[in-house]
CSV table of N, CA and C in Angstrom, one decimal:
chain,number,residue,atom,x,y,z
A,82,UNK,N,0.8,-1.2,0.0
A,82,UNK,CA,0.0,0.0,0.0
A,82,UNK,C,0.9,1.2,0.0
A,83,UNK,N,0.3,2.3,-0.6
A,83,UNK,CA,1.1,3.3,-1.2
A,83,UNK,C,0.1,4.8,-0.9
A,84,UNK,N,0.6,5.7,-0.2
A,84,UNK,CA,-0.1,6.8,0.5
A,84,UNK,C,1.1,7.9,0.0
A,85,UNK,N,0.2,9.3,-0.4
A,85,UNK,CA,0.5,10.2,-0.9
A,85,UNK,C,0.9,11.7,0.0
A,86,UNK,N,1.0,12.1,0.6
A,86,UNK,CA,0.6,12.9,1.8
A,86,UNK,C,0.9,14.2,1.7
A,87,UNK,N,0.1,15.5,1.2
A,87,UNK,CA,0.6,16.3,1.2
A,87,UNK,C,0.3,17.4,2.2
A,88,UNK,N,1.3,18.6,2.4
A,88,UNK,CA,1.4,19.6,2.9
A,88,UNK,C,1.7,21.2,2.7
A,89,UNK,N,1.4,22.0,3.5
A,89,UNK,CA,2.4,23.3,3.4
A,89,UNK,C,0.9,24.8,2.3
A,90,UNK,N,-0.5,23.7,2.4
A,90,UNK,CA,-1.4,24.9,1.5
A,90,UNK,C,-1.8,25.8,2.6
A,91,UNK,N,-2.6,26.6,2.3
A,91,UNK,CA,-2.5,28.1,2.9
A,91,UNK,C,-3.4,28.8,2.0
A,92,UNK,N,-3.8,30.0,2.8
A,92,UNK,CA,-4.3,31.3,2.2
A,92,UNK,C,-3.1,32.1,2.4
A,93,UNK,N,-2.6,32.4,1.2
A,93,UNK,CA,-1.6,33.6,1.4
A,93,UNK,C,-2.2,35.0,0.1
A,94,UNK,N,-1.5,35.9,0.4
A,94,UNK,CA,-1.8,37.1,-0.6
A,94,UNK,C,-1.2,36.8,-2.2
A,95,UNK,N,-1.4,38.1,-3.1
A,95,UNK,CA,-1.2,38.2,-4.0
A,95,UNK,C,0.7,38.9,-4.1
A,96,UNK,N,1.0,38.0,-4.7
A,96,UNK,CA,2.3,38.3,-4.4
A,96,UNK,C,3.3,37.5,-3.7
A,97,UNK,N,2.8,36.5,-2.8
A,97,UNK,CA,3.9,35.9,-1.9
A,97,UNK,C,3.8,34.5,-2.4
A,98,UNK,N,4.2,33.6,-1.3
A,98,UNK,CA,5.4,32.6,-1.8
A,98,UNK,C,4.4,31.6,-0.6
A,99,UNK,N,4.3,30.5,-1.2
A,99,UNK,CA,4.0,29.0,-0.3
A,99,UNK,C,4.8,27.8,-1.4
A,100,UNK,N,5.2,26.7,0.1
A,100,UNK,CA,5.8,25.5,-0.2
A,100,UNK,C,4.8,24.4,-0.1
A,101,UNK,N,4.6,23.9,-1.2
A,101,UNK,CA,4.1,22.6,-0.9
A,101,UNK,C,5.0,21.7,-0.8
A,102,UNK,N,4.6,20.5,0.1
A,102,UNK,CA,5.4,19.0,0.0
A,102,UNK,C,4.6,18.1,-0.3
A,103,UNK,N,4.9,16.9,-0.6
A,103,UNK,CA,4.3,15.5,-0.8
A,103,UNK,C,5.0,14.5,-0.1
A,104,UNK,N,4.8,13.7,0.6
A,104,UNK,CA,5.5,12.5,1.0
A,104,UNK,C,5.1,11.3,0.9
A,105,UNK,N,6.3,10.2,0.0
A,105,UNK,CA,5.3,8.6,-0.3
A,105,UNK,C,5.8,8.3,0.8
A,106,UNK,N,4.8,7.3,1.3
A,106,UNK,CA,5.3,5.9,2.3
A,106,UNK,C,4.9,4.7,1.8
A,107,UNK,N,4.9,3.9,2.1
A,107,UNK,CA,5.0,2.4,1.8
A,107,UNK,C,5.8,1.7,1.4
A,108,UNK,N,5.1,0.7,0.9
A,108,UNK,CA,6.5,-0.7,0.6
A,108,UNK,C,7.1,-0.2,-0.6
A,109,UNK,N,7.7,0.9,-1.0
A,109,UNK,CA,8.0,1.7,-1.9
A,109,UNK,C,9.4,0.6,-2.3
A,110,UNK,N,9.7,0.3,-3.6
A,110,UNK,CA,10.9,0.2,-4.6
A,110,UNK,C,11.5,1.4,-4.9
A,111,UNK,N,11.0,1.8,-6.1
A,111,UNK,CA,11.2,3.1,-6.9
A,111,UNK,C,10.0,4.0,-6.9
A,112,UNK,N,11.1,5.7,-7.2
A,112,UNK,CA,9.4,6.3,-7.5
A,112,UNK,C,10.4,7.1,-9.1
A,113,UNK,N,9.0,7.3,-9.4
A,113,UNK,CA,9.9,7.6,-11.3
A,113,UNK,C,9.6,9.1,-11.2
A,114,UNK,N,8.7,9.6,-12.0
A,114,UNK,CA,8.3,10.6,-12.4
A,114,UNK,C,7.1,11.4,-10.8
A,115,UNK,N,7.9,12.5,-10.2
A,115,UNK,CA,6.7,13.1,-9.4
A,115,UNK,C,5.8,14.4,-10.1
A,116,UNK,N,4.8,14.2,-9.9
A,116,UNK,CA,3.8,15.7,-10.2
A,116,UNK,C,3.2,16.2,-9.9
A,117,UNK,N,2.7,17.5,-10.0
A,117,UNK,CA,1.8,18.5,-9.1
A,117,UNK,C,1.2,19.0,-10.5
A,118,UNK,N,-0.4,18.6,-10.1
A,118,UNK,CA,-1.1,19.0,-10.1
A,118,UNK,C,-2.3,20.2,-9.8
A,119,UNK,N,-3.0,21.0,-10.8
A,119,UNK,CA,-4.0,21.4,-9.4
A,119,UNK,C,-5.2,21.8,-10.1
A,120,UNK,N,-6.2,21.9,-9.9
A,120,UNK,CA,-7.4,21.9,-9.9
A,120,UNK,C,-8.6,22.8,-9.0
A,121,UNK,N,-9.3,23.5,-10.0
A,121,UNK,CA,-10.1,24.6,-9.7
A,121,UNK,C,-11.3,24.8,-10.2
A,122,UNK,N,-12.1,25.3,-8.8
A,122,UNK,CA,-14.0,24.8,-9.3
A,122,UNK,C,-14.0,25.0,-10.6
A,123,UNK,N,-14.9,23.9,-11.4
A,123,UNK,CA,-15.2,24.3,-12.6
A,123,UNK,C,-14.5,24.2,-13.8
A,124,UNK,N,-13.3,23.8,-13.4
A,124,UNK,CA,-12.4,23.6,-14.7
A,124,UNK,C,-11.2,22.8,-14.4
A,125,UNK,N,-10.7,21.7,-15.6
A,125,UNK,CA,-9.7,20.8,-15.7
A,125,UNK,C,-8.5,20.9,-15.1
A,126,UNK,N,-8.7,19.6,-14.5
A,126,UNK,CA,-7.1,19.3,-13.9
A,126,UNK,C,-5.9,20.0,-14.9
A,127,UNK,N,-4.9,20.7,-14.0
A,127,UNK,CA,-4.0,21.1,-14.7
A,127,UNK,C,-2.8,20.6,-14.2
A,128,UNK,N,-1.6,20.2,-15.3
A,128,UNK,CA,-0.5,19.7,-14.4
A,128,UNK,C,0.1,21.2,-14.3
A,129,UNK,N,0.7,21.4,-13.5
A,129,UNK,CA,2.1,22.6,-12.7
A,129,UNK,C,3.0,22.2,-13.1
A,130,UNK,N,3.6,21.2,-12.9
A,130,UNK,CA,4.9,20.9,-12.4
A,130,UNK,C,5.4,19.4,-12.5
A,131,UNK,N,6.4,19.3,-13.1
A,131,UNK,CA,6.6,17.4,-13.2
A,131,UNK,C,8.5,17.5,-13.1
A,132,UNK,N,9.4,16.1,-12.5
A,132,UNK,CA,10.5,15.9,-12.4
A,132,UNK,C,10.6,15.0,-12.3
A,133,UNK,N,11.4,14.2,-13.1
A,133,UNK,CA,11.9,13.0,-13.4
A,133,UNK,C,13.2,12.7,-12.3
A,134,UNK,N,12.8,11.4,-12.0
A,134,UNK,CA,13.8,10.5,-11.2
A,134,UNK,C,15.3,11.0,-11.5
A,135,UNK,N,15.5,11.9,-12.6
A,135,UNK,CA,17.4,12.2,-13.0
A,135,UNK,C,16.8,13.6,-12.8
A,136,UNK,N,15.8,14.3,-12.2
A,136,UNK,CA,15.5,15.4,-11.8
A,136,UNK,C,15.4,16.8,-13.0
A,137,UNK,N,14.7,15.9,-14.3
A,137,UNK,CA,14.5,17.2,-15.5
A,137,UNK,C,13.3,17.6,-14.7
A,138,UNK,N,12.8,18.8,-15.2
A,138,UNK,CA,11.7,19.4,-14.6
A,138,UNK,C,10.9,19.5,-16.1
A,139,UNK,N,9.5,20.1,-15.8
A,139,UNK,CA,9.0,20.5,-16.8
A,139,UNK,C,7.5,21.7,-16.5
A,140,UNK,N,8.0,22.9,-17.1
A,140,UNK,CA,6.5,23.6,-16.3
A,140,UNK,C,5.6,23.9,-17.5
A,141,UNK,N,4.4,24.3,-17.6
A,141,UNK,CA,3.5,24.9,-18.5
A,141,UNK,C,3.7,26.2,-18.6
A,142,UNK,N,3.4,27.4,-19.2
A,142,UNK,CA,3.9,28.5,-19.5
A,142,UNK,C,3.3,29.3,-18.4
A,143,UNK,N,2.2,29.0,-18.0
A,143,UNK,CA,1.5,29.8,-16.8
A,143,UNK,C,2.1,29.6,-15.3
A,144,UNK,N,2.9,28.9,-15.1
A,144,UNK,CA,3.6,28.7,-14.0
A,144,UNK,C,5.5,28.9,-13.8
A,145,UNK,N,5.9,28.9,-15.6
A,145,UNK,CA,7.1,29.3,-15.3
A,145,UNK,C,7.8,30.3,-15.0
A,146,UNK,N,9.0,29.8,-14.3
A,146,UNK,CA,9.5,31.2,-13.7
A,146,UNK,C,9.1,31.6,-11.8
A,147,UNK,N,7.7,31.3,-11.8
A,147,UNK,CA,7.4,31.2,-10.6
A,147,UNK,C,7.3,30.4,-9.8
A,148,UNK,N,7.2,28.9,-10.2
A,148,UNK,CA,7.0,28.0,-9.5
A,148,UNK,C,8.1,26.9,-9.6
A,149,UNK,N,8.7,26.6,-8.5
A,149,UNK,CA,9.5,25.1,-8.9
A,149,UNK,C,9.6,23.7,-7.9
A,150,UNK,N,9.5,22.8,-9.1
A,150,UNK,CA,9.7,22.0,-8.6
A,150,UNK,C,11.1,21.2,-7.8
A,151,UNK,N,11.1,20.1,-6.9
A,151,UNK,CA,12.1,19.6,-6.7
A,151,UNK,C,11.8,18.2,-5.8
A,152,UNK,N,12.8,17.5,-5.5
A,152,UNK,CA,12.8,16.4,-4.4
A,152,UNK,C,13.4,16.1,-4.0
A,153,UNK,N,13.3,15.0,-2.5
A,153,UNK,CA,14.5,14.2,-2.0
A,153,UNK,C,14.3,13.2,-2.1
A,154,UNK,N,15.2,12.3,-2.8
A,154,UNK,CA,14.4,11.0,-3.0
A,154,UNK,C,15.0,10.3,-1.9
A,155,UNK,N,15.8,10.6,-1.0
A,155,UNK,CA,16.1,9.9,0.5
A,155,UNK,C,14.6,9.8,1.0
A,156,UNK,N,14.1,11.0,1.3
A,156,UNK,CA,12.7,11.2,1.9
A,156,UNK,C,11.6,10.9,1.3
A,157,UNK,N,11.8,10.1,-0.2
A,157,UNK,CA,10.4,9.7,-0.9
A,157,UNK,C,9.7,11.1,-0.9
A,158,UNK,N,10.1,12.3,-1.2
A,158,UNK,CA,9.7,13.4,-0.9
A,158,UNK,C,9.2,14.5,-2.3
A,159,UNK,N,8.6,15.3,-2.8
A,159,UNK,CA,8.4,16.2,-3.8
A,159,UNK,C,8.3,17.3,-3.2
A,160,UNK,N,9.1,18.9,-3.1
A,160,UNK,CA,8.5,19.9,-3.0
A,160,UNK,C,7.8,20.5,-4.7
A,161,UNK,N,6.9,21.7,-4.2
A,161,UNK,CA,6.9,23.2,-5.0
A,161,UNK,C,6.8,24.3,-4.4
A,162,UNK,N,7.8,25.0,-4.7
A,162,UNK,CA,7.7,26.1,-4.3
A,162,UNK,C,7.5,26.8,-5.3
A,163,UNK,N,6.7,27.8,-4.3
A,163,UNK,CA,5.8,29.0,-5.8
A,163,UNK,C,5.8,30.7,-5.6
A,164,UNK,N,6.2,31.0,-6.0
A,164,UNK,CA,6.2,32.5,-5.8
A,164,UNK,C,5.6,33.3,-6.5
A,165,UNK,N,5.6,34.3,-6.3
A,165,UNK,CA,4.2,35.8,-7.4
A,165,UNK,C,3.5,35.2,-7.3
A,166,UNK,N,2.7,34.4,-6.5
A,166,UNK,CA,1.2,34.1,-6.5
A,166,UNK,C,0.4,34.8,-7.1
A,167,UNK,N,-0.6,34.4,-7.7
A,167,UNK,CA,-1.6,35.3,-8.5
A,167,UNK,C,-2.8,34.7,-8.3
A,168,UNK,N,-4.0,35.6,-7.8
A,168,UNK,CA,-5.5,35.1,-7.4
A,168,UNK,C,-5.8,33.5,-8.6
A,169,UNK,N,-5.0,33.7,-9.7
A,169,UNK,CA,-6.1,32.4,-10.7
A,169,UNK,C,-4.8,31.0,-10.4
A,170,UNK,N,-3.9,31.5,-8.9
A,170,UNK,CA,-3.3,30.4,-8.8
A,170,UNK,C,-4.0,29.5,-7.9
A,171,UNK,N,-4.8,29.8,-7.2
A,171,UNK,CA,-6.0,29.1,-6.4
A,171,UNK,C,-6.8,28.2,-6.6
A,172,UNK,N,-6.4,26.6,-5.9
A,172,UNK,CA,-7.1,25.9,-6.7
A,172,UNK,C,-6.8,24.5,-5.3
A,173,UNK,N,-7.4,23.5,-5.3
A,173,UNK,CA,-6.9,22.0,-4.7
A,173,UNK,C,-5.2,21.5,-5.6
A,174,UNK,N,-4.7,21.4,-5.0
A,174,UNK,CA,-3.0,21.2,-5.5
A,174,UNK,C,-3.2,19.8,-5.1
A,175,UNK,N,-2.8,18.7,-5.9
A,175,UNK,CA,-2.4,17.5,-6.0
A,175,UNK,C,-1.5,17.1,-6.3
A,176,UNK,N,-1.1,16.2,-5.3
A,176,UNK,CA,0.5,15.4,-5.7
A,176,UNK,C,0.4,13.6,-6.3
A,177,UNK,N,1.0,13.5,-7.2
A,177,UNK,CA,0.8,12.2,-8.5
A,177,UNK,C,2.4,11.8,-8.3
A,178,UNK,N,2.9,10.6,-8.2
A,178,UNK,CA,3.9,9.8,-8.5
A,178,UNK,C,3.6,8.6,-9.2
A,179,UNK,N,5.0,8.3,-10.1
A,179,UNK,CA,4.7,6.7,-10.9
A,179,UNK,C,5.7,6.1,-9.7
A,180,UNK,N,4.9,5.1,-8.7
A,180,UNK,CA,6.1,4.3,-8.0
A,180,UNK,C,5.8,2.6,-8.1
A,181,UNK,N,6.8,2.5,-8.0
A,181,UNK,CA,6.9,0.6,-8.1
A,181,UNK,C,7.0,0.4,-6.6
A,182,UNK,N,6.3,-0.4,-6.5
A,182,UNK,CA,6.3,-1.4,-5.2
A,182,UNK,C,7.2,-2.5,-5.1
A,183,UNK,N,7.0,-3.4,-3.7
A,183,UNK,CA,8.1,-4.5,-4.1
A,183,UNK,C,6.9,-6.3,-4.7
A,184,UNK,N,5.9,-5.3,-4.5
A,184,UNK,CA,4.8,-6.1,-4.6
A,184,UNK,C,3.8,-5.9,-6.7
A,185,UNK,N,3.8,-5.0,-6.6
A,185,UNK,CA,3.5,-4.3,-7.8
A,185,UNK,C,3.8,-3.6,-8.6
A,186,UNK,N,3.6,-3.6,-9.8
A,186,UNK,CA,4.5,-3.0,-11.0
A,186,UNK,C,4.3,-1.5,-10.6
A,187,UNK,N,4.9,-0.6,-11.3
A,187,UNK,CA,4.8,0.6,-11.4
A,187,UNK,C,3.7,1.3,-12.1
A,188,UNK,N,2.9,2.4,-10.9
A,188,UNK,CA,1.3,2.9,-11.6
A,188,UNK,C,1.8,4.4,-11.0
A,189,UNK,N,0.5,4.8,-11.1
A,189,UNK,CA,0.6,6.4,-10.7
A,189,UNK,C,-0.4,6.3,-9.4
A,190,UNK,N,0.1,7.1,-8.4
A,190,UNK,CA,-0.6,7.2,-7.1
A,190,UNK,C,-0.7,8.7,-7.2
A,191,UNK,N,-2.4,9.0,-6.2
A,191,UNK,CA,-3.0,10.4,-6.0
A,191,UNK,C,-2.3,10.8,-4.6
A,192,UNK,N,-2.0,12.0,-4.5
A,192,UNK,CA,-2.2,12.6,-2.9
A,192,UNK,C,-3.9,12.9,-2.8
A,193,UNK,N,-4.7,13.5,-1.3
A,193,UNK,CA,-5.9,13.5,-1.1
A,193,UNK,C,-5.2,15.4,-1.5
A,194,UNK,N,-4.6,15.9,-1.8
A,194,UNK,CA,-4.7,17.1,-2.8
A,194,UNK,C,-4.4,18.1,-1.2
A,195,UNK,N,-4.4,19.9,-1.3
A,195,UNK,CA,-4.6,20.8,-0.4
A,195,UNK,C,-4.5,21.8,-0.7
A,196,UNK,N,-5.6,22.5,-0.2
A,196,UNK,CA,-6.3,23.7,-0.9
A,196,UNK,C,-4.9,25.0,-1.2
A,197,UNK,N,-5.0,25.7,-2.2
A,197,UNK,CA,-4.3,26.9,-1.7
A,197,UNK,C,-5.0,27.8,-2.4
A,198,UNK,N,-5.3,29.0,-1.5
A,198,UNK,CA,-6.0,30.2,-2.2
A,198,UNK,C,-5.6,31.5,-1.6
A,199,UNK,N,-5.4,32.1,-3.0
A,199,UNK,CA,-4.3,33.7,-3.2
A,199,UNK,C,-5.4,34.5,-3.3
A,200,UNK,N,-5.6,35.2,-2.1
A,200,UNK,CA,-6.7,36.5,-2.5
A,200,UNK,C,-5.9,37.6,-0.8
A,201,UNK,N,-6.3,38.5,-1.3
A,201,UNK,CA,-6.4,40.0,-0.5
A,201,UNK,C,-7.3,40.0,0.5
């Protein structure tokens, strides 16, 4: 069994800076590819942020520059840090990994997601 756990959402202002984390546990092997996610009433999941096990990153245009990704893979761990928040950054943030178990091939696991919303 394979649990996603995330942290670090908030109400903050227009302008400032929050860290998200994710943390896997379980009978973890490998984890490949981590990603952030996020999602806002009304409209499609968006990915943010993705980094490969050799640690390439990749952002969509709406996020670069401001947001980044990273991890520890000691810690089974994903940050994002995000800065210049902007009100349309507001949304449920979800954390996604492809991890292998020592039991099961390698799938993609959800975090239960955490809110962040940028308003004045």
């Amino acid at each position: 069994q394979v649990q996603l756990v995330e942290s670090g959402g908030g109400l903050v202002q227009p302008g400032g800076s929050l860290r998200l984390s994710c943390a896997a546990s379980g009978s973890i092997r490998s984890i490949y590819t981590m990603r952030w996610y996020r999602q806002a009433p009304g409209k499609e999941r968006e990915l943010v942020a993705a980094i490969t096990s050799g640690a390439s990153t990749n952002y969509p245009d709406s996020v670069k520059g401001r947001f980044t990704i990273s991890r520890d893979n000691d810690k089974n761990t994903v940050f994002l840090q995000m800065n210049s928040l902007k009100p349309e950054d507001t949304a449920v943030y979800l954390c996604n990994a492809d991890i292998e178990t020592y039991s099961l091939r390698g799938r993609a696991y959800w975090g239960q997601g955490t809110q962040v919303t940028v308003s004045s």
